[in-house]
Short mmCIF file of C-alpha atoms in Angstrom, two decimals:
data_model
loop_
_atom_site.label_atom_id
_atom_site.label_comp_id
_atom_site.label_asym_id
_atom_site.label_seq_id
_atom_site.Cartn_x
_atom_site.Cartn_y
_atom_site.Cartn_z
CA MET F 124 -5.48 -12.06 54.40
CA ASP F 125 -8.77 -13.18 52.89
CA HIS F 126 -8.49 -14.12 49.19
CA ARG F 127 -11.84 -12.44 48.38
CA ILE F 128 -10.41 -9.05 49.25
CA GLN F 129 -7.50 -9.58 46.87
CA GLN F 130 -9.85 -10.52 44.03
CA ILE F 131 -11.90 -7.38 44.46
CA HIS F 132 -8.76 -5.29 44.66
CA GLN F 133 -7.46 -6.72 41.36
CA GLN F 134 -10.74 -6.02 39.59
CA VAL F 135 -10.75 -2.41 40.76
CA LEU F 136 -7.28 -1.85 39.30
CA LEU F 137 -8.27 -2.97 35.80
CA PRO F 138 -9.00 0.00 33.51
CA LYS F 139 -12.54 -0.08 32.20
CA THR F 140 -11.90 2.00 29.09
CA LYS F 141 -8.91 0.07 27.79
CA LYS F 142 -11.02 -2.09 25.47
CA ALA F 143 -12.83 0.95 24.09
CA GLN F 144 -9.51 2.70 23.43
CA GLU F 145 -8.05 -0.38 21.73
CA LYS F 146 -11.18 -0.78 19.63
CA SER F 147 -11.13 2.84 18.42
CA GLN F 148 -7.40 2.59 17.64
CA ALA F 149 -8.00 -0.62 15.70
CA ASN F 150 -10.79 1.05 13.69
CA ILE F 151 -8.59 4.03 12.86
CA ALA F 152 -5.73 1.80 11.83
CA PHE F 153 -8.03 -0.28 9.64
CA LYS F 154 -9.43 2.85 7.97
CA ASP F 155 -5.90 4.12 7.30
CA VAL F 156 -4.87 0.79 5.84
CA LEU F 157 -7.97 0.61 3.69
CA THR F 158 -7.50 4.13 2.38
CA SER F 159 -3.84 3.64 1.61
CA ALA F 160 -4.56 0.32 -0.09
CA GLN F 161 -7.02 1.95 -2.48
CA PHE F 162 -4.57 4.37 -4.09
CA LEU F 163 -1.06 4.12 -5.44
CA LYS F 164 1.42 6.65 -4.11
CA ILE F 165 3.94 8.09 -6.52
CA SER F 166 7.43 8.50 -5.12
CA LYS F 167 9.25 11.77 -5.67
CA HIS F 168 11.68 9.97 -7.98
CA ALA F 169 8.85 8.48 -10.04
CA GLN F 170 7.06 11.84 -10.25
CA THR F 171 10.24 13.44 -11.57
CA ARG F 172 10.64 10.66 -14.16
CA LEU F 173 7.02 10.99 -15.30
CA GLU F 174 7.52 14.72 -15.83
CA GLU F 175 10.97 14.42 -17.48
CA ARG F 176 9.80 11.75 -19.90
CA ASN F 177 6.45 13.45 -20.56
CA ILE F 178 4.47 10.36 -19.57
CA LYS F 179 0.78 11.18 -19.17
CA ILE F 180 -1.48 8.67 -17.43
CA ASP F 181 -5.13 9.61 -16.95
CA ASP F 182 -7.15 8.93 -13.80
CA SER F 183 -9.05 5.96 -15.21
CA LYS F 184 -5.76 4.31 -16.19
CA TRP F 185 -4.35 4.94 -12.68
CA GLN F 186 -7.42 3.27 -11.20
CA ALA F 187 -6.92 0.27 -13.48
CA VAL F 188 -3.24 0.05 -12.53
CA THR F 189 -4.14 0.28 -8.83
CA LYS F 190 -6.68 -2.51 -9.24
CA LYS F 191 -4.16 -4.76 -10.98
CA VAL F 192 -1.45 -4.04 -8.41
CA ASN F 193 -3.89 -4.98 -5.64
CA GLU F 194 -4.69 -8.23 -7.48
CA ALA F 195 -0.97 -8.92 -7.77
CA LYS F 196 -0.50 -8.23 -4.07
CA GLU F 197 -3.21 -10.79 -3.25
CA LYS F 198 -1.18 -13.34 -5.21
CA GLY F 199 1.91 -12.61 -3.14
CA ILE F 200 3.71 -10.26 -5.52
CA THR F 201 5.70 -7.58 -3.72
CA ASP F 202 7.42 -5.75 -6.60
CA SER F 203 5.97 -5.60 -10.07
CA LEU F 204 6.66 -4.23 -13.50
CA VAL F 205 3.60 -2.57 -15.07
CA VAL F 206 3.81 -2.31 -18.87
CA MET F 207 1.31 0.02 -20.58
CA LYS F 208 1.09 1.93 -23.85
CA GLU F 209 1.86 5.16 -21.99
CA GLY F 210 4.98 3.82 -20.30
CA THR F 211 6.46 1.29 -17.92
CA LEU F 212 6.27 1.56 -14.14
CA VAL F 213 8.10 -0.25 -11.39
CA VAL F 214 5.67 -0.57 -8.49
CA SER F 215 6.18 -1.77 -4.95
CA ALA F 216 2.92 -3.64 -4.37
CA LYS F 217 3.91 -4.13 -0.75
CA ASN F 218 4.03 -0.34 -0.20
CA ASN F 219 1.50 0.67 -2.90
CA THR F 220 4.14 2.99 -4.32
CA VAL F 221 5.28 3.71 -7.87
CA VAL F 222 9.07 3.55 -7.59
CA THR F 223 10.07 4.73 -11.06
CA ALA F 224 8.70 5.28 -14.56
CA MET F 225 10.06 5.20 -18.09
CA ASP F 226 8.67 5.38 -21.60
CA ARG F 227 8.22 2.21 -23.64
CA GLU F 228 11.27 2.78 -25.86
CA GLU F 229 13.56 3.23 -22.89
CA ALA F 230 12.10 0.17 -21.17
CA GLN F 231 12.87 -2.08 -24.15
CA ALA F 232 16.61 -1.76 -23.61
CA ARG F 233 16.53 -2.47 -19.85
CA VAL F 234 16.99 -5.44 -17.60
CA PHE F 235 14.70 -5.34 -14.58
CA SER F 236 15.83 -6.99 -11.38
CA ASN F 237 14.17 -7.55 -8.01
CA ILE F 238 10.80 -7.91 -9.71
CA ASN F 239 8.62 -10.91 -8.89
CA GLY F 240 5.65 -10.10 -11.09
CA THR F 241 4.71 -8.37 -14.32
CA ILE F 242 1.43 -6.70 -15.24
CA LEU F 243 0.69 -6.18 -18.93
CA MET F 244 -2.06 -3.66 -19.65
CA ASP F 245 -3.70 -2.53 -22.89
#
């Protein structure tokens, strides 16, 4: 059989839209990653703790915490302790998730493990 016929046959079998599909999927994935990286999620456990302990954190403070957690993530920190006037948070920088929260008095009597970074905020 002539090799030129086989080459044409192989080219016909290649999907022409595969690159376009991969490109659109890559763009969607990037947008999802970017959006999720911009905001901290609060776990159900942490939300319960914030409510039980009457810890109020305003939006501007959440934005500042998110910014600092992203900075910590860039430095290789995966789990951090965030100490603020309002309270203390344990944050998974890897997952952008607040794991738990406690007030400052309660945090003073605790030992924190599995933390590889601390963020002190005014």
